[in-house]
Amino acid sequence: MFGVDLEELSTADVLSAASEFGRIENRAAVRVLEAALVYADRHAVVLGEPRPGYEQIHVYGGDGCPGVAEFAPIEFGAVLRMSSGAAAALMGEALALRHRLPRIWAAVLAGDAVPWRARKIAHACLALSQQAAAIVDRRVVGIVDTVTPGALDKIVKAAVWEADPDAAKAQAEAAARTRGVFVAPSDDHGTKRIWVRAAVGDVIRFDASIDDLARALKTLGDPDDLNQRRAKALGWIADPTAAHHLLEVARHLARTQPTQEPPNTAASDGATSDGAAGADSAVCDSADSAGDAAWGDPEVLDCADFEQEPTPSDTAASRHDSGDDPGDTHHTGATHHTGDAEYPGDSDDAVRAVQGSANDVAVDAFSRRVLAGALPARLAAIKREAYREGLGLGGGRRNRHTLYVHLTDRTLATGNGVLRVEELGPLLAGQLNELLGHDQIVVKPVIDLQDQVSVHSYEIPDRIRERVRLQHPVDMFPYSGAEATVRMDQDHIAPYERAGPPRQTTTDNLIPLGRLHHRAKTFGGWQSRRLPTGAIAWTSPHGFRFVVDYTGTHQVPTAPLTQHAE
């Protein structure tokens, strides 16, 4: 079947082949679960007394399942090209099926239950007692393969609640009490999601503050729609002093600016004979006209009339020249804070534009375009005014935050291209200014990772930790994609020897490792060495080999170095 050219088959035969491939895949998945069980059984104990850092026994499958040595899933996952966490979950679910859900496990072995569906049921029951899991086992064994995955999830949830009603009630009460502010761990093109669960009154007041700031931005000339301005308001809420000053300036403008357009303004502003410009203006105003009524809705800054010209971003890329070859990667830290210092774009003219706009701003279309183009400088001036007397958070200068930006010399020189911000992911170069906001930017010197920095001690100084993390942005263990953060361990590739040669702690002899992987290398038989290419070669306890470099993990296609009779 695998050697047949599918293009030569009839449509019915192609469907039959796909069905057979699915059955083969399911049978292989069953064998993987069986292999996980045998492997787990062989790692049910650890030698010697448990000591700090050494391997411990963990129960991955829930109540009634045997324990497994915690380093065991690491090697099992590596040979299956999956992370250590995914391998631990697979082994735990296999053990749960065998020990807690025997009916469903029997159906899996007989080919009457798809393995991945059975694993989902096992995962849903992990918190149940063995007796409660047995109830779920009886309830759902006959329908694992007969209903859709969505329907199966609902049935399993109901069965779990029925099996342990007290636990279900406690979980429902706990869920009703959960409050917090949650930020998504990943971003999408420079945009992050945030969820808020809080008291009703607090949410209403928070929403009203966002609306106030969104209307203030419109009054200052922001041409974006209401939702976009509400999103920008979050950045101002994070800086209460500046937000208060923004509201004060905007309310002053709303009270003092004319509320009626001069006659024939639309015609002079390039409106077409069919009234397209006026229609656009109506659409823009309708988005938040009710809320703007309280502000006077100054027509002089009607957002439909703005045609903002693109302005250069005030980023590190626009202020640096590079003599390196194209494609070389640079890493720079951008520290930003607010305080008494100047802001990019500040000038006396910008301050006067804010302070004097009530009397000086003309109502013709050309002046409005100029006003829209000056928006970043005017917002920066508002922040400067807010902090001129040292009124920042805590009565003084705010804390500094460092952002590590990875970019090529081409992006640095042109201001265009893709860059990576640590713990945020890829961004377009033009979004860096949006990320930094209008705060003061201090660009640190570019760090040349070709320089080898070393010390004599075992302890790793911050300057070396920073370079290692920039050189290796992820955990360098096989199939681990965890991002290397300041909290991640750094491991000496060649173990440090107290009586050994000097300068053993060097950027070339260190890699970032998660704590579990660091312990597995120190106490679990894993070995590593750096290759001339800079990649890290790993050998597992049973002789399997892997190479980890900037492109990921590559399994070396060779037989294990040793054969163990176990």
Coordinates of C-alpha atoms in Angstrom, one line a residue:
M1 CA 0.0 0.0 0.0
F2 CA 2.8 2.5 0.8
G3 CA 4.5 1.9 -2.5
V4 CA 1.4 2.6 -4.6
D5 CA 1.3 5.8 -6.6
L6 CA -1.9 7.4 -5.3
E7 CA -2.3 9.4 -8.5
E8 CA -2.9 6.2 -10.4
L9 CA -5.8 5.1 -8.1
S10 CA -9.5 5.8 -8.6
T11 CA -11.1 8.2 -6.2
A12 CA -12.8 5.3 -4.3
D13 CA -9.4 3.5 -4.0
V14 CA -7.8 6.8 -2.8
L15 CA -10.4 6.9 0.0
S16 CA -9.8 3.3 0.8
A17 CA -6.1 3.9 1.0
A18 CA -6.6 6.9 3.3
S19 CA -8.8 4.7 5.6
E20 CA -6.1 2.0 5.7
F21 CA -3.4 4.6 6.5
G22 CA -5.6 5.9 9.4
R23 CA -5.9 2.3 10.8
I24 CA -2.1 1.9 10.5
E25 CA -1.6 5.2 12.3
N26 CA -3.9 4.1 15.1
R27 CA -2.2 0.7 15.5
A28 CA 1.2 2.5 15.7
A29 CA -0.2 4.9 18.3
V30 CA -1.4 1.9 20.4
R31 CA 2.1 0.4 20.1
V32 CA 3.6 3.7 21.3
L33 CA 1.3 3.6 24.4
E34 CA 2.4 0.0 25.0
A35 CA 6.1 1.0 24.7
A36 CA 5.5 3.9 27.1
L37 CA 4.0 1.4 29.7
V38 CA 6.9 -1.0 29.4
Y39 CA 9.4 1.8 29.6
A40 CA 7.6 3.3 32.7
D41 CA 7.6 -0.1 34.4
R42 CA 11.3 -0.3 34.0
H43 CA 11.7 3.1 35.6
A44 CA 9.5 2.6 38.7
V45 CA 12.3 3.0 41.2
V46 CA 15.4 5.2 41.7
L47 CA 18.6 4.1 43.3
G48 CA 19.8 5.4 46.6
E49 CA 18.2 7.7 49.1
P50 CA 16.5 10.8 47.6
R51 CA 18.8 13.9 47.8
P52 CA 18.3 17.5 46.7
G53 CA 18.7 17.7 42.9
Y54 CA 18.8 14.0 42.4
E55 CA 16.0 12.0 40.6
Q56 CA 12.7 11.6 42.4
I57 CA 9.7 9.4 41.8
H58 CA 6.6 11.1 40.3
V59 CA 3.1 9.8 39.8
Y60 CA 2.1 11.0 36.4
G61 CA -1.2 9.1 35.9
G62 CA -3.2 10.0 38.9
D63 CA -4.5 8.1 41.9
G64 CA -3.8 4.3 41.7
C65 CA -1.0 4.6 39.2
P66 CA 2.6 3.5 40.0
G67 CA 5.3 6.2 40.2
V68 CA 7.9 6.8 37.5
A69 CA 11.5 8.1 37.8
E70 CA 11.2 11.8 36.7
F71 CA 14.1 11.7 34.3
A72 CA 12.6 8.8 32.4
P73 CA 10.1 10.8 30.2
I74 CA 13.0 13.1 29.1
E75 CA 14.7 10.3 27.0
F76 CA 11.5 8.8 25.9
G77 CA 10.3 12.1 24.6
A78 CA 13.6 12.8 22.8
V79 CA 13.4 9.6 20.8
L80 CA 9.8 10.4 19.8
R81 CA 10.8 14.0 18.9
M82 CA 8.7 15.6 21.5
S83 CA 9.3 17.8 24.6
S84 CA 9.9 16.3 28.0
G85 CA 6.5 17.7 29.2
A86 CA 4.6 16.1 26.3
A87 CA 6.4 12.8 27.0
A88 CA 5.5 12.9 30.7
A89 CA 1.8 13.5 29.8
L90 CA 1.8 10.6 27.3
M91 CA 3.3 8.2 29.9
G92 CA 0.9 9.4 32.5
E93 CA -2.1 8.9 30.2
A94 CA -1.0 5.4 29.2
L95 CA -0.6 4.5 32.9
A96 CA -4.0 6.0 33.7
L97 CA -5.7 4.0 30.9
R98 CA -4.2 0.7 32.2
H99 CA -4.7 1.2 35.9
R100 CA -7.8 3.5 36.1
L101 CA -9.8 3.1 32.9
P102 CA -9.4 -0.7 32.1
R103 CA -12.5 -0.9 29.9
I104 CA -11.4 1.9 27.7
W105 CA -7.9 0.5 27.6
A106 CA -9.3 -2.8 26.5
A107 CA -11.2 -1.1 23.7
V108 CA -8.0 0.7 22.6
L109 CA -6.2 -2.6 22.4
A110 CA -9.0 -4.2 20.4
G111 CA -9.1 -1.4 17.9
D112 CA -12.5 -0.1 19.1
A113 CA -11.3 3.2 20.5
V114 CA -8.9 5.7 18.8
P115 CA -5.9 6.2 21.1
W116 CA -5.9 10.0 21.1
R117 CA -9.5 10.1 22.2
A118 CA -8.8 7.6 25.0
R119 CA -5.9 9.8 26.1
K120 CA -8.1 12.8 26.3
I121 CA -10.5 11.0 28.5
A122 CA -7.6 9.8 30.7
H123 CA -6.4 13.4 30.9
A124 CA -9.8 14.7 31.9
C125 CA -9.9 12.2 34.8
L126 CA -6.5 12.9 36.2
A127 CA -7.8 14.7 39.3
L128 CA -10.4 12.0 40.1
S129 CA -10.0 9.3 42.6
Q130 CA -9.5 5.8 41.3
Q131 CA -13.1 4.9 42.2
A132 CA -14.5 8.0 40.5
A133 CA -12.4 7.3 37.4
A134 CA -14.0 3.8 37.3
I135 CA -17.5 5.4 37.0
V136 CA -16.3 7.4 34.0
D137 CA -14.8 4.3 32.5
R138 CA -18.2 2.5 32.6
R139 CA -20.1 5.5 31.4
V140 CA -18.2 6.3 28.2
V141 CA -16.5 3.1 27.1
G142 CA -19.1 2.3 24.5
I143 CA -19.1 5.7 22.8
V144 CA -15.4 6.6 22.5
D145 CA -15.5 6.2 18.7
T146 CA -19.2 6.7 18.0
V147 CA -19.6 10.5 18.7
T148 CA -17.8 13.6 17.6
P149 CA -14.8 14.8 19.7
G150 CA -16.9 17.8 20.8
A151 CA -19.8 15.7 22.0
L152 CA -17.4 13.3 23.7
D153 CA -15.9 16.2 25.7
K154 CA -19.3 17.2 27.0
I155 CA -20.2 13.6 27.9
V156 CA -16.9 13.1 29.7
K157 CA -17.3 16.3 31.6
A158 CA -20.8 15.3 32.7
A159 CA -19.5 11.9 33.7
V160 CA -16.7 13.4 35.7
W161 CA -19.1 15.7 37.5
E162 CA -21.4 12.7 38.2
A163 CA -18.5 10.6 39.5
D164 CA -17.4 13.2 42.1
P165 CA -20.2 15.7 42.7
D166 CA -18.6 17.2 45.7
A167 CA -15.4 18.0 43.8
A168 CA -17.5 19.3 40.9
K169 CA -19.3 21.7 43.3
A170 CA -16.1 22.9 44.8
Q171 CA -14.6 23.5 41.4
A172 CA -17.7 25.5 40.3
E173 CA -17.5 27.6 43.5
A174 CA -13.8 28.2 43.0
A175 CA -14.3 29.2 39.3
A176 CA -17.0 31.7 40.4
R177 CA -14.5 33.3 42.8
T178 CA -11.6 33.5 40.4
R179 CA -10.5 37.1 39.7
G180 CA -7.4 38.4 38.0
V181 CA -5.9 40.0 35.0
F182 CA -4.4 37.6 32.5
V183 CA -2.1 38.3 29.6
A184 CA -1.7 35.9 26.7
P185 CA 1.8 34.3 26.6
S186 CA 2.3 34.9 22.9
D187 CA 1.6 37.8 20.6
D188 CA 0.3 38.2 17.0
H189 CA 2.1 40.9 14.9
G190 CA 2.8 43.1 17.9
T191 CA -0.7 42.6 19.5
K192 CA -1.4 40.9 22.8
R193 CA -4.6 39.8 24.4
I194 CA -5.6 40.6 28.0
W195 CA -8.5 39.2 30.0
V196 CA -9.9 40.7 33.2
R197 CA -12.1 39.0 35.8
A198 CA -12.9 41.5 38.5
A199 CA -15.8 42.9 40.6
V200 CA -18.6 44.4 38.5
G201 CA -18.2 47.9 39.8
D202 CA -14.5 47.9 39.2
V203 CA -14.9 46.7 35.6
I204 CA -17.5 49.4 35.0
R205 CA -15.3 52.2 36.3
F206 CA -12.3 50.8 34.4
D207 CA -14.3 50.7 31.2
A208 CA -15.4 54.3 31.8
S209 CA -11.7 55.4 32.2
I210 CA -10.8 53.7 29.0
D211 CA -13.6 55.6 27.2
D212 CA -12.5 58.9 28.7
L213 CA -8.9 58.4 27.5
A214 CA -10.1 57.2 24.0
R215 CA -12.2 60.4 23.7
A216 CA -9.2 62.5 24.9
L217 CA -7.0 61.0 22.2
K218 CA -9.6 61.9 19.6
T219 CA -9.7 65.5 20.9
L220 CA -5.9 65.7 20.7
G221 CA -6.2 64.7 17.0
D222 CA -5.9 60.9 17.0
P223 CA -7.5 59.8 13.7
D224 CA -8.0 56.1 14.6
D225 CA -11.5 54.6 15.3
L226 CA -12.9 54.1 18.8
N227 CA -11.7 50.6 19.4
Q228 CA -8.2 51.4 18.4
R229 CA -8.1 54.4 20.7
R230 CA -9.5 52.3 23.5
A231 CA -6.6 49.9 23.0
K232 CA -4.1 52.8 23.1
A233 CA -5.7 53.9 26.4
L234 CA -4.2 50.9 28.2
G235 CA -0.8 52.4 27.6
W236 CA -1.9 55.6 29.3
I237 CA -3.6 53.8 32.2
A238 CA -0.2 52.2 32.9
D239 CA 1.1 55.8 33.6
P240 CA -1.6 57.4 35.8
T241 CA 0.2 60.8 36.1
A242 CA 0.5 61.2 32.3
A243 CA -3.1 59.9 31.8
H244 CA -4.5 62.5 34.2
H245 CA -2.6 65.3 32.4
L246 CA -3.9 64.0 29.0
L247 CA -7.4 64.2 30.3
E248 CA -7.0 67.7 31.6
V249 CA -5.5 69.0 28.4
A250 CA -8.2 67.3 26.3
R251 CA -11.0 68.6 28.4
H252 CA -9.6 72.1 28.1
L253 CA -9.5 71.8 24.4
A254 CA -13.0 70.4 24.2
R255 CA -14.3 73.4 26.2
T256 CA -12.5 76.1 24.2
Q257 CA -12.5 74.9 20.6
P258 CA -15.2 75.9 18.2
T259 CA -18.1 73.3 17.9
Q260 CA -19.2 74.3 14.4
E261 CA -17.3 73.9 11.1
P262 CA -16.9 77.0 9.0
P263 CA -19.1 76.9 5.9
N264 CA -17.8 75.2 2.8
T265 CA -15.0 73.4 4.7
A266 CA -15.9 70.1 3.2
A267 CA -15.7 71.5 -0.3
S268 CA -12.4 73.1 0.3
D269 CA -11.1 69.8 1.8
G270 CA -11.3 68.0 -1.5
A271 CA -14.8 66.5 -1.2
T272 CA -16.0 64.9 -4.4
S273 CA -19.2 65.9 -6.1
D274 CA -21.0 62.8 -4.9
G275 CA -20.4 63.7 -1.2
A276 CA -17.9 60.9 -0.5
A277 CA -16.0 62.9 2.0
G278 CA -19.0 63.9 3.9
A279 CA -20.2 60.3 4.0
D280 CA -16.8 59.2 5.5
S281 CA -17.1 61.9 8.1
A282 CA -20.6 60.7 9.2
V283 CA -19.3 57.1 9.5
C284 CA -16.4 58.2 11.7
D285 CA -18.6 60.4 13.9
S286 CA -21.2 57.7 14.5
A287 CA -18.8 55.4 16.1
D288 CA -18.6 57.2 19.4
S289 CA -20.8 60.3 19.1
A290 CA -22.8 59.6 22.2
G291 CA -19.8 59.5 24.4
D292 CA -18.2 62.5 22.7
A293 CA -21.2 64.6 23.4
A294 CA -20.1 65.1 27.0
W295 CA -16.8 66.5 25.7
G296 CA -18.3 69.0 23.3
D297 CA -17.3 66.8 20.3
P298 CA -15.0 69.4 18.7
E299 CA -15.6 69.2 15.0
V300 CA -12.3 71.0 14.3
L301 CA -10.5 67.7 15.0
D302 CA -13.0 65.5 13.2
C303 CA -11.1 62.2 12.6
A304 CA -12.5 61.7 9.0
D305 CA -10.6 64.8 7.9
F306 CA -7.2 63.6 8.8
E307 CA -4.8 62.4 6.1
Q308 CA -1.8 61.8 8.3
E309 CA 1.5 61.6 6.4
P310 CA 3.9 58.8 7.4
T311 CA 6.6 60.0 9.8
P312 CA 9.9 58.3 10.5
S313 CA 9.8 56.1 13.6
D314 CA 11.9 57.3 16.5
T315 CA 13.8 54.0 16.9
A316 CA 17.3 52.8 17.4
A317 CA 17.4 51.9 13.7
S318 CA 17.0 55.5 12.6
R319 CA 19.9 56.7 14.7
H320 CA 22.7 54.1 14.0
D321 CA 24.9 53.3 11.1
S322 CA 26.5 49.9 10.7
G323 CA 29.6 48.9 8.9
D324 CA 29.0 45.2 9.3
D325 CA 28.3 42.8 6.4
P326 CA 24.6 42.4 5.5
G327 CA 23.0 39.5 7.4
D328 CA 25.1 39.9 10.6
T329 CA 22.9 39.8 13.6
H330 CA 23.1 42.4 16.3
H331 CA 21.6 42.5 19.8
T332 CA 20.9 45.6 21.6
G333 CA 19.2 46.5 24.9
A334 CA 16.7 49.4 24.8
T335 CA 16.1 50.7 28.3
H336 CA 13.1 53.0 28.6
H337 CA 11.6 54.9 31.5
T338 CA 9.7 58.1 32.3
G339 CA 11.0 60.8 34.6
D340 CA 12.3 64.3 34.3
A341 CA 14.2 63.6 31.1
E342 CA 13.3 64.7 27.6
Y343 CA 11.2 62.6 25.3
P344 CA 11.8 61.9 21.7
G345 CA 10.1 64.5 19.6
D346 CA 9.8 67.1 22.5
S347 CA 10.3 70.7 21.6
D348 CA 9.2 74.1 22.8
D349 CA 7.0 74.3 19.6
A350 CA 5.4 71.0 20.5
V351 CA 4.6 72.1 24.0
R352 CA 3.2 75.4 22.7
A353 CA 1.1 73.5 20.2
V354 CA -0.6 71.7 23.0
Q355 CA -0.9 74.6 25.3
G356 CA -2.0 77.1 22.7
S357 CA -4.1 75.0 20.4
A358 CA -7.3 76.3 21.8
N359 CA -6.6 79.7 20.4
D360 CA -4.2 79.2 17.6
V361 CA -5.3 76.1 15.7
A362 CA -7.0 77.1 12.4
V363 CA -10.0 75.2 11.3
D364 CA -9.1 74.7 7.7
A365 CA -8.2 71.2 6.4
F366 CA -4.5 72.0 5.9
S367 CA -4.1 72.9 9.6
R368 CA -5.9 69.8 10.6
R369 CA -3.5 67.7 8.6
V370 CA -0.6 69.4 10.2
L371 CA -2.1 68.8 13.6
A372 CA -2.6 65.1 12.9
G373 CA 1.0 64.7 11.8
A374 CA 2.2 66.3 15.0
L375 CA 0.3 63.9 17.2
P376 CA 3.3 61.9 18.5
A377 CA 5.2 65.0 19.5
R378 CA 2.1 66.5 21.2
L379 CA 1.5 63.3 23.2
A380 CA 5.1 63.3 24.2
A381 CA 4.9 66.9 25.3
I382 CA 1.9 66.0 27.5
K383 CA 3.9 63.4 29.2
R384 CA 6.8 65.8 29.7
E385 CA 4.5 68.3 31.2
A386 CA 3.1 65.7 33.6
Y387 CA 6.6 64.8 34.9
R388 CA 8.2 68.2 34.7
E389 CA 7.7 68.8 38.5
G390 CA 8.7 65.2 39.4
L391 CA 5.1 64.0 39.8
G392 CA 5.9 60.5 38.5
L393 CA 4.8 57.3 40.1
G394 CA 6.1 57.2 43.7
G395 CA 7.0 60.9 43.4
G396 CA 10.1 60.5 41.3
R397 CA 11.7 58.6 38.4
R398 CA 10.1 55.4 37.3
N399 CA 11.8 52.1 37.2
R400 CA 13.8 51.2 34.1
H401 CA 12.9 48.2 31.9
T402 CA 15.3 46.6 29.5
L403 CA 14.1 45.2 26.2
Y404 CA 16.5 42.9 24.2
V405 CA 16.0 43.4 20.5
H406 CA 17.6 41.0 18.0
L407 CA 17.9 42.4 14.5
T408 CA 20.2 42.4 11.4
D409 CA 22.4 45.3 10.4
R410 CA 20.2 45.8 7.3
T411 CA 17.1 46.3 9.6
L412 CA 19.2 48.6 11.8
A413 CA 20.3 50.8 8.9
T414 CA 17.0 51.0 7.0
G415 CA 14.4 50.7 9.8
N416 CA 12.5 48.1 7.8
G417 CA 12.4 44.4 8.3
V418 CA 11.7 41.8 11.0
L419 CA 13.2 41.9 14.5
R420 CA 12.7 39.7 17.6
V421 CA 12.1 41.1 21.0
E422 CA 12.8 38.6 23.8
E423 CA 9.8 37.2 25.6
L424 CA 7.5 38.8 22.9
G425 CA 8.5 37.2 19.6
P426 CA 8.9 38.6 16.1
L427 CA 7.8 42.2 15.3
L428 CA 8.1 44.5 12.3
A429 CA 10.7 47.2 12.8
G430 CA 8.0 49.8 12.5
Q431 CA 6.2 48.4 15.6
L432 CA 9.2 48.9 17.9
N433 CA 8.3 52.5 18.4
E434 CA 4.8 51.4 19.3
L435 CA 6.1 48.9 21.8
L436 CA 8.4 51.5 23.5
G437 CA 5.7 54.2 23.5
H438 CA 6.7 57.8 24.1
D439 CA 9.0 57.1 27.0
Q440 CA 12.6 58.1 27.1
I441 CA 14.7 55.6 25.2
V442 CA 18.3 54.8 26.2
V443 CA 20.0 52.7 23.5
K444 CA 22.7 50.5 25.0
P445 CA 25.8 49.6 23.0
V446 CA 25.4 46.7 20.6
I447 CA 26.8 43.5 22.1
D448 CA 29.2 41.7 19.9
L449 CA 28.6 38.0 20.6
Q450 CA 31.9 37.0 18.9
D451 CA 33.8 38.3 21.9
Q452 CA 34.7 35.6 24.4
V453 CA 34.2 36.7 28.0
S454 CA 35.4 34.5 30.8
V455 CA 36.1 34.4 34.6
H456 CA 37.9 32.1 36.9
S457 CA 35.0 31.4 39.3
Y458 CA 32.2 28.9 39.1
E459 CA 29.6 31.7 39.7
I460 CA 28.4 33.3 36.5
P461 CA 28.5 37.1 36.4
D462 CA 25.6 39.0 34.9
R463 CA 27.6 40.2 31.8
I464 CA 28.3 36.6 30.8
R465 CA 24.8 35.5 31.6
E466 CA 23.5 38.2 29.3
R467 CA 25.7 37.2 26.4
V468 CA 24.9 33.5 26.8
R469 CA 21.2 34.2 26.7
L470 CA 21.5 36.4 23.6
Q471 CA 23.7 33.8 21.8
H472 CA 21.2 30.9 22.7
P473 CA 17.7 32.3 23.0
V474 CA 16.1 29.0 23.9
D475 CA 16.7 26.0 26.2
M476 CA 19.4 24.0 24.3
F477 CA 18.2 20.6 25.4
P478 CA 16.8 18.3 22.6
Y479 CA 13.3 19.2 21.5
S480 CA 12.9 21.9 24.2
G481 CA 11.4 25.2 22.8
A482 CA 11.4 27.1 26.1
E483 CA 12.7 30.6 25.7
A484 CA 15.8 31.4 27.6
T485 CA 15.0 34.0 30.2
V486 CA 16.9 35.6 33.0
R487 CA 15.4 32.9 35.4
M488 CA 16.7 29.9 33.4
D489 CA 19.7 28.0 34.6
Q490 CA 23.0 28.2 32.7
D491 CA 25.0 24.9 32.5
H492 CA 28.8 24.4 32.1
I493 CA 29.0 22.2 29.1
A494 CA 32.4 20.8 30.3
P495 CA 31.8 20.4 34.0
Y496 CA 33.5 22.9 36.2
E497 CA 36.5 21.5 38.1
R498 CA 37.5 23.3 41.3
A499 CA 41.1 22.3 40.7
G500 CA 41.0 22.7 37.0
P501 CA 42.4 25.3 34.6
P502 CA 41.4 29.0 34.8
R503 CA 38.6 30.7 32.9
Q504 CA 36.3 27.7 32.8
T505 CA 33.3 29.9 33.1
T506 CA 33.2 31.4 29.6
T507 CA 30.5 32.2 27.1
D508 CA 31.7 29.3 25.0
N509 CA 31.3 26.8 27.8
L510 CA 27.8 27.8 28.9
I511 CA 24.3 27.1 27.6
P512 CA 20.8 27.9 29.0
L513 CA 19.0 24.8 30.3
G514 CA 15.7 24.5 32.2
R515 CA 16.0 23.2 35.7
L516 CA 14.8 19.7 35.0
H517 CA 17.1 19.3 32.0
H518 CA 20.0 20.8 34.0
R519 CA 19.4 18.2 36.7
A520 CA 19.1 15.4 34.1
K521 CA 22.5 16.3 32.7
T522 CA 24.1 16.6 36.1
F523 CA 22.5 13.5 37.8
G524 CA 20.8 11.6 35.0
G525 CA 23.5 10.4 32.6
W526 CA 23.0 12.9 29.8
Q527 CA 26.2 14.2 28.2
S528 CA 26.8 17.3 26.0
R529 CA 29.7 18.9 24.1
R530 CA 30.0 21.9 21.8
L531 CA 30.8 21.2 18.2
P532 CA 33.1 23.5 16.1
T533 CA 30.0 24.9 14.4
G534 CA 28.7 26.1 17.8
A535 CA 25.9 23.5 17.9
I536 CA 25.5 21.3 21.0
A537 CA 25.9 17.5 20.6
W538 CA 23.9 15.5 23.1
T539 CA 24.1 11.8 24.0
S540 CA 21.3 10.2 26.0
P541 CA 21.8 7.6 28.8
H542 CA 21.0 4.8 26.3
G543 CA 23.3 6.2 23.6
F544 CA 20.9 8.1 21.4
R545 CA 22.5 11.2 19.8
F546 CA 21.0 14.6 19.0
V547 CA 22.4 17.9 17.7
V548 CA 20.8 21.1 18.8
D549 CA 21.6 24.3 16.9
Y550 CA 19.8 27.5 15.9
T551 CA 17.6 25.6 13.5
G552 CA 16.3 23.2 16.3
T553 CA 17.0 19.6 17.2
H554 CA 18.3 16.9 14.8
Q555 CA 18.4 13.3 15.7
V556 CA 21.6 11.6 14.5
P557 CA 20.5 8.5 12.5
T558 CA 22.8 6.0 14.1
A559 CA 22.2 3.0 16.3
P560 CA 22.6 3.4 20.1
L561 CA 26.2 3.2 21.2
T562 CA 25.4 0.4 23.7
Q563 CA 22.8 -2.3 24.0
H564 CA 21.3 -2.9 27.4
A565 CA 19.7 -6.2 28.4
E566 CA 16.9 -5.0 30.8

